[in-house]
Amino acid sequence: MTVQTHLAALEEKHSALEKELQSVMSSPSSHDEEINELKRKKLQLKDEIERLQHSAN
């Protein structure tokens, strides 16, 4: 897998997490723990994307 392919896959996952997070946050039965977990995962993906972009340049 090339770096660009890996980055594209990570960006797709990040986008999917954003959509899931928005859905959970709009639900009246959402739990803070679930929201925090999604935010943590999203941030980890963002950090990995940025790290890969810097190493590719």
mmCIF file of C-alpha atoms in Angstrom:
data_model
loop_
_atom_site.group_PDB
_atom_site.id
_atom_site.type_symbol
_atom_site.label_atom_id
_atom_site.label_comp_id
_atom_site.label_asym_id
_atom_site.label_seq_id
_atom_site.Cartn_x
_atom_site.Cartn_y
_atom_site.Cartn_z
ATOM 1 C CA MET A 1 0.000 0.000 0.000
ATOM 2 C CA THR A 2 1.405 3.377 -0.972
ATOM 3 C CA VAL A 3 1.501 6.306 1.397
ATOM 4 C CA GLN A 4 -1.119 8.127 -0.690
ATOM 5 C CA THR A 5 -3.453 5.126 -0.601
ATOM 6 C CA HIS A 6 -2.993 4.818 3.144
ATOM 7 C CA LEU A 7 -3.677 8.533 3.598
ATOM 8 C CA ALA A 8 -6.850 8.283 1.519
ATOM 9 C CA ALA A 9 -8.075 5.363 3.638
ATOM 10 C CA LEU A 10 -7.335 7.252 6.862
ATOM 11 C CA GLU A 11 -9.135 10.328 5.560
ATOM 12 C CA GLU A 12 -12.176 8.188 4.718
ATOM 13 C CA LYS A 13 -12.173 6.749 8.243
ATOM 14 C CA HIS A 14 -11.839 10.260 9.688
ATOM 15 C CA SER A 15 -14.811 11.432 7.624
ATOM 16 C CA ALA A 16 -16.894 8.426 8.673
ATOM 17 C CA LEU A 17 -16.092 9.114 12.329
ATOM 18 C CA GLU A 18 -17.129 12.752 11.871
ATOM 19 C CA LYS A 19 -20.490 11.651 10.469
ATOM 20 C CA GLU A 20 -20.956 9.136 13.282
ATOM 21 C CA LEU A 21 -20.015 11.761 15.857
ATOM 22 C CA GLN A 22 -22.546 14.230 14.452
ATOM 23 C CA SER A 23 -25.217 11.531 14.514
ATOM 24 C CA VAL A 24 -24.450 10.555 18.106
ATOM 25 C CA MET A 25 -24.331 14.163 19.260
ATOM 26 C CA SER A 26 -27.730 14.885 17.725
ATOM 27 C CA SER A 27 -29.281 11.905 19.504
ATOM 28 C CA PRO A 28 -30.980 12.738 22.785
ATOM 29 C CA SER A 29 -29.842 9.422 24.252
ATOM 30 C CA SER A 30 -26.147 9.984 23.537
ATOM 31 C CA HIS A 31 -23.629 9.344 26.292
ATOM 32 C CA ASP A 32 -20.636 11.518 27.044
ATOM 33 C CA GLU A 33 -18.363 8.452 27.107
ATOM 34 C CA GLU A 34 -19.385 7.482 23.576
ATOM 35 C CA ILE A 35 -18.895 11.027 22.298
ATOM 36 C CA ASN A 36 -15.480 11.294 23.964
ATOM 37 C CA GLU A 37 -14.387 7.945 22.504
ATOM 38 C CA LEU A 38 -15.362 9.016 18.982
ATOM 39 C CA LYS A 39 -13.549 12.327 19.411
ATOM 40 C CA ARG A 40 -10.450 10.514 20.673
ATOM 41 C CA LYS A 41 -10.443 8.136 17.698
ATOM 42 C CA LYS A 42 -10.953 11.028 15.307
ATOM 43 C CA LEU A 43 -8.054 12.947 16.830
ATOM 44 C CA GLN A 44 -5.776 9.899 16.629
ATOM 45 C CA LEU A 45 -6.590 9.537 12.930
ATOM 46 C CA LYS A 46 -5.936 13.240 12.349
ATOM 47 C CA ASP A 47 -2.571 12.972 14.085
ATOM 48 C CA GLU A 48 -1.615 9.943 12.004
ATOM 49 C CA ILE A 49 -2.700 11.678 8.784
ATOM 50 C CA GLU A 50 -0.585 14.717 9.619
ATOM 51 C CA ARG A 51 2.392 12.550 10.552
ATOM 52 C CA LEU A 52 2.205 10.654 7.266
ATOM 53 C CA GLN A 53 1.798 13.848 5.250
ATOM 54 C CA HIS A 54 4.919 15.317 6.849
ATOM 55 C CA SER A 55 6.949 12.155 6.326
ATOM 56 C CA ALA A 56 5.862 11.929 2.683
ATOM 57 C CA ASN A 57 7.202 15.423 1.951
#
